[in-house]
Every structure is written in structure tokens, then in C-alpha cells.
Short mmCIF file of C-alpha atoms in Angstrom, two decimals:
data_model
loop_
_atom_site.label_atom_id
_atom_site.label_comp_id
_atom_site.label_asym_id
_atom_site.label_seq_id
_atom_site.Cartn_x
_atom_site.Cartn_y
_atom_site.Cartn_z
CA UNK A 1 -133.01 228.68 -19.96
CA UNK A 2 -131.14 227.11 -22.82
CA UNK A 3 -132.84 223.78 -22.86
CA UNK A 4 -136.36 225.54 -22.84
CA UNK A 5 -135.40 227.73 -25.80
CA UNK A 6 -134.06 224.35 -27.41
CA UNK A 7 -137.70 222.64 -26.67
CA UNK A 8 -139.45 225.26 -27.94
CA UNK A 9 -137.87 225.54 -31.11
CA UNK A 10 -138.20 221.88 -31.31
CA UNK A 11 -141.63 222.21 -30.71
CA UNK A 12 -142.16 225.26 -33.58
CA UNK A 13 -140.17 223.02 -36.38
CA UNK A 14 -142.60 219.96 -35.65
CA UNK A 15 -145.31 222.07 -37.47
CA UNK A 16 -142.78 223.27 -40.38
CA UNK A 17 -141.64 219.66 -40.86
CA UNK A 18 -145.47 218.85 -41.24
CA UNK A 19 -146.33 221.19 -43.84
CA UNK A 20 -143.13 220.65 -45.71
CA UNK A 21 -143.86 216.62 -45.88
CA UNK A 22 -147.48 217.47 -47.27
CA UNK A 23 -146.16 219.57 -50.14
CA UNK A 24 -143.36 217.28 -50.73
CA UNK A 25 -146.04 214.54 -50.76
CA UNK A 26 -148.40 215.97 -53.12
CA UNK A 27 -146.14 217.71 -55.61
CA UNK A 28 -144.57 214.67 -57.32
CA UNK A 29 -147.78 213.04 -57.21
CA UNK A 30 -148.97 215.84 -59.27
CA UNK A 31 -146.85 215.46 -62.58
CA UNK A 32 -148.58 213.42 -65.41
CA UNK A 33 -147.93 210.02 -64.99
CA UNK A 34 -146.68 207.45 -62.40
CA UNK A 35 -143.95 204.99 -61.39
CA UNK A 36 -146.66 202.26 -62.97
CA UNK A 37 -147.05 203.92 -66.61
CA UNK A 38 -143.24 204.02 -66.84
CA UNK A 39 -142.64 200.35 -65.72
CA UNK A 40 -145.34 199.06 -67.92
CA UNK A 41 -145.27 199.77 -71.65
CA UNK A 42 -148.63 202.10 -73.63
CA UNK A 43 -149.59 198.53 -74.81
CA UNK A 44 -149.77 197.14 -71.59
CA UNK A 45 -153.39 195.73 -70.51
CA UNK A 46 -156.06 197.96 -68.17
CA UNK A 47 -156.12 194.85 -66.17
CA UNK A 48 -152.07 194.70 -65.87
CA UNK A 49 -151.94 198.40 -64.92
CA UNK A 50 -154.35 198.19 -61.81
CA UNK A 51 -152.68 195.48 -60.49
CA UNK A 52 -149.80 196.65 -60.15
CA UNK A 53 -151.05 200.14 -58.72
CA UNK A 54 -152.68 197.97 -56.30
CA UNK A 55 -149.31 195.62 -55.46
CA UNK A 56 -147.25 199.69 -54.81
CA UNK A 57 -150.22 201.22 -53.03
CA UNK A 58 -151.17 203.36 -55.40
CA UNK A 59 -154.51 202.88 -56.12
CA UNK A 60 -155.86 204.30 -52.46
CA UNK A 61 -156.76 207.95 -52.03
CA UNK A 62 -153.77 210.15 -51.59
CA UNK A 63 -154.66 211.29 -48.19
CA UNK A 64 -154.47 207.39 -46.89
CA UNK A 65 -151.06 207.47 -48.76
CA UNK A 66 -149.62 210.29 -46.86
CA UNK A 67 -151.29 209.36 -43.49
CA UNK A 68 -149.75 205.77 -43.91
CA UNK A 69 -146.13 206.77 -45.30
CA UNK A 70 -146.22 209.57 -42.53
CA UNK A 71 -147.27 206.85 -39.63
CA UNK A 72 -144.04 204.55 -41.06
CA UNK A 73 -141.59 207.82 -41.00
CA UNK A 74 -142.54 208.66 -37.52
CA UNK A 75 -141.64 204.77 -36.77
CA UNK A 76 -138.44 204.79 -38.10
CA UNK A 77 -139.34 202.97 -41.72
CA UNK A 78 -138.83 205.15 -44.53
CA UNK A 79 -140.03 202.50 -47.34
CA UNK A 80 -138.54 200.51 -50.41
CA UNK A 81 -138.11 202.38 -53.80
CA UNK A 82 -140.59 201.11 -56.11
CA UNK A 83 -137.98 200.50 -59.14
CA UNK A 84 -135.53 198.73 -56.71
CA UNK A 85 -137.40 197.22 -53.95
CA UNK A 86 -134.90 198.35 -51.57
CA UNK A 87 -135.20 199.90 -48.23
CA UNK A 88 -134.97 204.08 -49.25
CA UNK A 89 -132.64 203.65 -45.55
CA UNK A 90 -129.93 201.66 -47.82
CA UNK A 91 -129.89 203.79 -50.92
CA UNK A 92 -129.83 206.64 -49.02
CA UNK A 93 -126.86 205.20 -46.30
CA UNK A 94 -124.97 204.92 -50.04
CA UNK A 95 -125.27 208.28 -51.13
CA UNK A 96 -125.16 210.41 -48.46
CA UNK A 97 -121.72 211.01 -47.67
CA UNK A 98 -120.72 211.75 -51.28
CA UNK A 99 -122.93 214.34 -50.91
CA UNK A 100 -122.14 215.70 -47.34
CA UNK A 101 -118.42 215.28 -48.12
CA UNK A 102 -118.74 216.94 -51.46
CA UNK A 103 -121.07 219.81 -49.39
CA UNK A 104 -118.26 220.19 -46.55
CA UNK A 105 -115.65 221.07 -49.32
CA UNK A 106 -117.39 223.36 -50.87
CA UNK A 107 -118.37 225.08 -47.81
CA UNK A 108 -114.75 224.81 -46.13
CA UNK A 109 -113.48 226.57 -50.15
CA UNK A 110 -116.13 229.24 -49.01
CA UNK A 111 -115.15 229.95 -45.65
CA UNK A 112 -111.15 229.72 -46.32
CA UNK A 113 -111.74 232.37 -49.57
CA UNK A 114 -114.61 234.79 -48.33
CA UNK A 115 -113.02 235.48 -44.39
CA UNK A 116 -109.36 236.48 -45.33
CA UNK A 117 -110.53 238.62 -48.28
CA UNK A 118 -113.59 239.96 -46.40
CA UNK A 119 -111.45 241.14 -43.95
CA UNK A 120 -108.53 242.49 -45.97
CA UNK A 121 -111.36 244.11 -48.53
CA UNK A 122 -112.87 245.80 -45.08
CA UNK A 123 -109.29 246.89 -43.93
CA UNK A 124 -108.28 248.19 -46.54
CA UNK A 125 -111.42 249.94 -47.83
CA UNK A 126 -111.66 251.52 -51.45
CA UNK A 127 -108.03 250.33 -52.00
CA UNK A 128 -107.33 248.55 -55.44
CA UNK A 129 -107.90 245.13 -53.50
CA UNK A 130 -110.68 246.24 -52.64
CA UNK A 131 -112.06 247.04 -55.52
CA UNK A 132 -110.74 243.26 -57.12
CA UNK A 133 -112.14 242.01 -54.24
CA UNK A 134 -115.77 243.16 -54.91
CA UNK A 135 -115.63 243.00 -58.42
CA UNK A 136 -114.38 239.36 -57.84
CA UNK A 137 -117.57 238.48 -55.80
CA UNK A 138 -119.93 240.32 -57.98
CA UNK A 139 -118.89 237.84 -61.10
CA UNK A 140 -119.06 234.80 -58.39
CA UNK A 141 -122.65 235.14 -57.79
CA UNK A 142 -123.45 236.14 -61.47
CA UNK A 143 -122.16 232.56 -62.86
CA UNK A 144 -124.15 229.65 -63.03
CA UNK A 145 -123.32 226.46 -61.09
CA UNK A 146 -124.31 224.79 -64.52
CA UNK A 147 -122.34 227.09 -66.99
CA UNK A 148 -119.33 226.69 -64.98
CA UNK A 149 -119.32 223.23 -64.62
CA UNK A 150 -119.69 222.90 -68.63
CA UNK A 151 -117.07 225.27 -68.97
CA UNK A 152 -114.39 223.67 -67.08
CA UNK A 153 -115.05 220.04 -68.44
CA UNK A 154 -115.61 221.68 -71.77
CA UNK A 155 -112.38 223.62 -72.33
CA UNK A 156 -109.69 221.84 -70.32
CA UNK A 157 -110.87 218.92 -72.42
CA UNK A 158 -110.55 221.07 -76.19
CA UNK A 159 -107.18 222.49 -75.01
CA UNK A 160 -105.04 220.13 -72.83
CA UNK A 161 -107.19 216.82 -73.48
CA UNK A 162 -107.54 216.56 -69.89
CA UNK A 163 -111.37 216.12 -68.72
CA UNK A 164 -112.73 214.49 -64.88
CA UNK A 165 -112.24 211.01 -64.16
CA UNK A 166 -115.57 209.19 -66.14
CA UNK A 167 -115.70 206.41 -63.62
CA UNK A 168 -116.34 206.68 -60.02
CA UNK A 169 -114.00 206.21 -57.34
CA UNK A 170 -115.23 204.55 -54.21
CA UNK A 171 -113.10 205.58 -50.95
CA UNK A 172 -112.50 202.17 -50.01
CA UNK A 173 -110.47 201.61 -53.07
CA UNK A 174 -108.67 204.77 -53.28
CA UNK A 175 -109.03 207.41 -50.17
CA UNK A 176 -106.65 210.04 -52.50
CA UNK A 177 -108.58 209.24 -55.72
CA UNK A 178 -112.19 209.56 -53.91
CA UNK A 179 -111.38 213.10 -52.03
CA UNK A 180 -109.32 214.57 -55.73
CA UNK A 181 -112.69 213.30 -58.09
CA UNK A 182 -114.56 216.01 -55.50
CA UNK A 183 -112.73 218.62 -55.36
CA UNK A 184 -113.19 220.45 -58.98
CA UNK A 185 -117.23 220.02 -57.99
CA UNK A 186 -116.72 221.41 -54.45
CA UNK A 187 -114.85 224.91 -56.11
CA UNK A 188 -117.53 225.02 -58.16
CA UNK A 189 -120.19 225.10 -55.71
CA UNK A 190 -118.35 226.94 -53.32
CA UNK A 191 -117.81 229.96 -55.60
CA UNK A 192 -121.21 231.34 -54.99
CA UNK A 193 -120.84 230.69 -51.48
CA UNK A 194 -117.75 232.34 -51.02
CA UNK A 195 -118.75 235.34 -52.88
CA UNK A 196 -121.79 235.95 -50.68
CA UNK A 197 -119.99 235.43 -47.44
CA UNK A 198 -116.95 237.97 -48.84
CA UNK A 199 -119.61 240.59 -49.39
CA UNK A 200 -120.98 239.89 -46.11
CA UNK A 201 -118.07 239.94 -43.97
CA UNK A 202 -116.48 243.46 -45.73
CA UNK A 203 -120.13 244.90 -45.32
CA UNK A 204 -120.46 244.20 -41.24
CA UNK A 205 -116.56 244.27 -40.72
CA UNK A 206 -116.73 247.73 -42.14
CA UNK A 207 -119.93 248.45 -39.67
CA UNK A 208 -117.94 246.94 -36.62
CA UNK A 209 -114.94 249.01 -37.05
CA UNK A 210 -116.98 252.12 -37.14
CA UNK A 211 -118.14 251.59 -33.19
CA UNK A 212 -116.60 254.06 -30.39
CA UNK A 213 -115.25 250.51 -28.48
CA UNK A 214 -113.07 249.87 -31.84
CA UNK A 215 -112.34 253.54 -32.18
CA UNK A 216 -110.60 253.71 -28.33
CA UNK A 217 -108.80 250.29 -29.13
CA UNK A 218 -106.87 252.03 -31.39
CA UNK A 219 -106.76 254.99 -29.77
CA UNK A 220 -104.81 253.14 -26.92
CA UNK A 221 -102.30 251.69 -29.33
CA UNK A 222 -103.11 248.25 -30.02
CA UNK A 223 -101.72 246.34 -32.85
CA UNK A 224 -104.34 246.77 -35.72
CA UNK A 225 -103.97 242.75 -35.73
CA UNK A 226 -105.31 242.45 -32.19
CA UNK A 227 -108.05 244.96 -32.84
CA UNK A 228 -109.26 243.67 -35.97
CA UNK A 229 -109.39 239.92 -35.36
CA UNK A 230 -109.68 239.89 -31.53
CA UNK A 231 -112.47 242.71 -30.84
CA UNK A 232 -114.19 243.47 -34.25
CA UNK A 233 -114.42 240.28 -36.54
CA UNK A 234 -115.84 238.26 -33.54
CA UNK A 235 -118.79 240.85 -33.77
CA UNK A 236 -119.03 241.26 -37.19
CA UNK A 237 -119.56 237.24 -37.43
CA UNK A 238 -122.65 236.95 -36.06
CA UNK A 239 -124.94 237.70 -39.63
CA UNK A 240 -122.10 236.02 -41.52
CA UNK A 241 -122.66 232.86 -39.37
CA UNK A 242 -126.79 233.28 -39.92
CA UNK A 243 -125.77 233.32 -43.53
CA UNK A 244 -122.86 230.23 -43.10
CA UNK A 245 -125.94 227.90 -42.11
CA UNK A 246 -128.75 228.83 -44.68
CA UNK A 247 -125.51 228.14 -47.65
CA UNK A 248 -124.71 224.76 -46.54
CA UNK A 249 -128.58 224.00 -46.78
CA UNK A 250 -127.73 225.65 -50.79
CA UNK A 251 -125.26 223.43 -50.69
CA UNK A 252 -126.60 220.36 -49.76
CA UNK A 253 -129.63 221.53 -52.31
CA UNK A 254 -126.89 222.61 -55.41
CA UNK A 255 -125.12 219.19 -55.45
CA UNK A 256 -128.57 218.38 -57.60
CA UNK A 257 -126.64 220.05 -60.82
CA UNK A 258 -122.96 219.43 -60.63
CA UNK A 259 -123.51 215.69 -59.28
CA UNK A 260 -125.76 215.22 -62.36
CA UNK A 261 -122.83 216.99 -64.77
CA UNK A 262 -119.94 215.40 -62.88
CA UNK A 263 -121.83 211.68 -62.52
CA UNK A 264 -121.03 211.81 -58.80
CA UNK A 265 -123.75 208.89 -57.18
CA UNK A 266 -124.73 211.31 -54.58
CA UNK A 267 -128.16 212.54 -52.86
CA UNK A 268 -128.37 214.99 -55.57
CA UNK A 269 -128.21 212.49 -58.87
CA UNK A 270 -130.57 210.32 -56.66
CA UNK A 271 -132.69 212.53 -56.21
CA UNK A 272 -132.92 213.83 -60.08
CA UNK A 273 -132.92 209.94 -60.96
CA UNK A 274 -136.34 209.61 -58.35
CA UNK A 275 -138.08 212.44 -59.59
CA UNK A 276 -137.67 210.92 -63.20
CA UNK A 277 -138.58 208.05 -62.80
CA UNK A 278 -141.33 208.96 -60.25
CA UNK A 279 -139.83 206.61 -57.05
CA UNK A 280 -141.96 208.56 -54.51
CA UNK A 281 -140.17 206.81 -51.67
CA UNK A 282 -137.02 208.03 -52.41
CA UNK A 283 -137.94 211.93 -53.23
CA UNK A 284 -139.90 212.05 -50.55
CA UNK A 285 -137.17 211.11 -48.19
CA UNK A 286 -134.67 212.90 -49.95
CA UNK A 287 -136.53 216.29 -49.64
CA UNK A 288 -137.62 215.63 -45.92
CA UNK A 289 -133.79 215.10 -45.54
CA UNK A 290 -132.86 218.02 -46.61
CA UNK A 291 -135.84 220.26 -44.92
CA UNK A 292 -134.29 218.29 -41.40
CA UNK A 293 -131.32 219.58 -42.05
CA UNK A 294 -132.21 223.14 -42.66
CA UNK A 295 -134.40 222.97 -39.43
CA UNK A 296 -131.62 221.79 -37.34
CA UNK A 297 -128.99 224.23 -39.03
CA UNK A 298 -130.66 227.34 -38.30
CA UNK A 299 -131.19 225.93 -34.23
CA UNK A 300 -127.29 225.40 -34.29
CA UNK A 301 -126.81 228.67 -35.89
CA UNK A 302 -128.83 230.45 -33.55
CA UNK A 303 -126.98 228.62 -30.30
CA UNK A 304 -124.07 229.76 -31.73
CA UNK A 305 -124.74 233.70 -31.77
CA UNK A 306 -124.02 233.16 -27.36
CA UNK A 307 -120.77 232.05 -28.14
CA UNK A 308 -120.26 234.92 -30.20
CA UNK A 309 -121.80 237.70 -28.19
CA UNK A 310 -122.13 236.55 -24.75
CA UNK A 311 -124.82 239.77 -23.98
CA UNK A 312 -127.03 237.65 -26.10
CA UNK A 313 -129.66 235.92 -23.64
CA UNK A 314 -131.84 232.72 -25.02
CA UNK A 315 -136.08 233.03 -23.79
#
């Protein structure tokens, strides 16, 4: 029963990966001007200009493009970056786990913040931590990834003279320097995250203790400890999981801004650095990356609500 559910929404993501590669295709092809006007200068020769279109591939009709760069994806070859010449495989192999390292912080900051003081907020409903609590979250979503970044390499930097590291740290050369460069990003980003998923959890922890099974827990005498975390918060996860995957896909999708700010060589600068200079290789790989990812997050997500709740059946 499982592994049919698992083909089928296999099958149903095939069609959503399709129409996301089109748009992803067209839409960069769609702001004025090309990798070609930017390598060559406005002086540059008619003659100059269309041979070089011709040497990238870009003087055929965009739907021969897309067929042909889709045919390559399906085997395996995601291209070469026009500016580079290198395979989008290696730049990609480079950046990636800044970004899925810098992603996992942030998300583990989330979850360690927004659980504990979900609960206690829930617990302890209406109480003055409770209303901190909320008030807390309520300012995390308001702030801007962007503002806060500025902020905190603005200030620090105007009071103490202190300000991030300016040169990038490879892990190789320094494990402790490499994971302490992320972690000021990975707050940032997970501030939002947490808030959300603090809201969340009060809101269906509150719900959960509510129920008549919860009610004749403690009516028999068990530990508020036991009844909390062993029969209600298991429950009240389920949404607050559903939520868990679709903010690491915000995540992955936020690192755009603070590894721009912060000058972190991740997926997200790469990506900024593609669109500017118009590397269609490399976007559209970046953005099918990320699209993947969301696909596969919400099938884990959704295998993981019969861990949770074992009444839930999969069709």
C-alpha cells in the first residue's frame, strides 16, 4: 500500500516538475538582453554578435532550446555555464552544501526555539509568558530577512567595531571557522521560521489538550509531563510537521538575501550572480533544484504523518 501511494505521487510530481522547468525556462529568457550583449561590448559588430549566439545555442527557436536542454537533464547532463564554460554539475557540487548547511542551521535554530516555547506558551495559556511568547513571534515574522541582516552588521560594527569575517572560510581549512562564519546568517533566517512554527505549535497544542482522551489522562493522575509530551504534542505535530517541510523549502529559497549580504558562495549568491549575468544553465538548474526539493519534501512530510498517527492509512 505504501509503495503504491509512493508511485503515485511520483507519478503526479513528474507533471509539476514539467511545468515548473517550462516557466523556469522561459522567464529568464524573457528579460531584455542576453548572456551575448553582456559579454560583447554596444560597439561590438552585427557579425560578432551572431556568431557567438550561434557558438551558445542561442540563435535557435526557444522551443528547440528547452526540448534539447530538457532531453540532456533527463540524461543526467545539466550543461556548462556560458561565462565559465564549466559543467553547471561542478559549480553547483561547490555551492551546495554552504547552502544546505547554512539551511539545516537555520532550521535546527527554528525547531530548538519554536517547540519548547510553543509548548510552554500552550501550557501555560494567557500567562505573562504567554503573552511574551506571542508578542515575540508576532515581531519575528514582521522583520525582514534583509533589514535584519543590515542591522546586525550595521550596528555591532558602529558600536563595538566588530563586523562578520569579510573573507570566506572553506571547511577544509578551518572546520570551527567554517560552521561560526554561518551561524549569525542561520539565526537570521531561522527567526521567521521559528516564529511561525511557535504560533503553530501553541495554536494545535492548545486544540489537542482540549480532547476528552487528554481530559481523562489527567483525570487519572498522570504527571502533566507525561500527558503533555507523551499523548498530546505527538498529535498536535502533525500540521507543525506539514509546515516544518514547506520552511526548509523558504529556507533553501531565503539564503538568496543573506548569502548575497553576508558574501557566503552558496546556491543563493549563485543563483543572484546567474540571473545577472543571464547564465541560463546555471538558473535553470538552480531553480529545478530547488522545485526537486520541495517535491520530495512534501512526499517525506506526508510519510511521516503514519509515524505520527498510526490511524492514518496511505491509498
Amino acid at each position: 500500500m505504501l509503495k503504491r501511494y509512493v508511485v503515485k505521487r511520483l507519478l503526479i510530481a513528474i507533471p509539476s516538475l514539467l511545468i515548473a522547468s517550462l516557466i523556469v525556462f522561459t522567464l529568464p529568457r524573457l528579460i531584455p538582453g542576453d548572456a551575448v550583449q553582456l559579454m560583447l561590448s554596444e560597439k561590438a559588430y552585427a557579425k560578432d554578435i551572431a556568431e557567438l549566439r550561434a557558438k551558445l545555442g542561442l540563435d535557435r527557436p526557444m522551443y528547440v532550446q528547452y526540448v534539447d536542454w530538457l532531453g540532456h537533464v533527463v540524461r543526467g547532463d545539466l550543461g556548462e555555464s556560458l561565462w565559465t564554460r564549466r559543467p553547471v554539475l561542478e559549480e553547483i557540487s561547490q555551492r551546495l552544501p554552504i547552502t544546505l548547511t547554512l539551511a539545516g542551521f537555520a532550521l535546527t535554530f527554528a525547531l530548538a526555539i519554536a517547540l519548547p516555547v510553543g509548548v510552554i506558551s500552550a501550557t501555560r495559556q494567557d500567562s505573562l509568558a504567554d503573552f511574551f511568547a506571542r508578542s515575540t513571534a508576532i515581531l519575528g515574522l514582521s522583520v525582514p530577512n534583509f533589514w535584519l541582516a543590515t542591522l546586525l552588521i550595521v550596528m555591532p560594527a558602529i558600536w563595538w567595531g566588530w563586523r562578520p569575517v569579510g573573507d570566506f572560510v572553506e571547511f577544509s581549512a578551518s572546520p570551527l571557522g567554517y560552521l561560526r562564519q554561518l551561524l549569525l546568517p542561520a539565526v537570521i533566517l531561522g527567526i521567521a521560521a521559528s516564529a511561525a512554527l511557535m504560533r503553530l505549535t501553541r495554536g494545535m497544542l492548545l486544540e489537542v489538550l482540549r480532547q476528552d482522551y487528554v481530559r481523562t489522562a489527567w483525570a487519572k493522575g498522570l504527571e502533566g509531563r507525561i500527558v503533555v509530551y507523551k499523548h498530546a504534542l505527538k498529535n498536535a505535530l502533525i500540521p507543525v510537521v506539514t509546515i516544518v517541510g514547506g520552511q526548509l523549502g523558504v529556507l533553501l529559497a531565503g539564503t538568496v538575501v543573506v548569502e548575497t549580504i553576508f558574501a557566503l558562495p552558496g546556491m543563493g549568491r549563485l543563483t543572484v550572480e546567474a540571473i545577472l549575468f543571464r547564465d541560463y544553465p546555471v538558473v535553470q538548474t538552480n531553480v529545478m533544484l530547488v522545485a526537486g526539493t520541495l517535491v520530495s519534501l512534501n512526499l517525506l512530510v506526508d510519510l511521516t504523518y503514519a509515524w505520527l498517527d498510526p490511524r492514518i492509512r496511505y491509498q
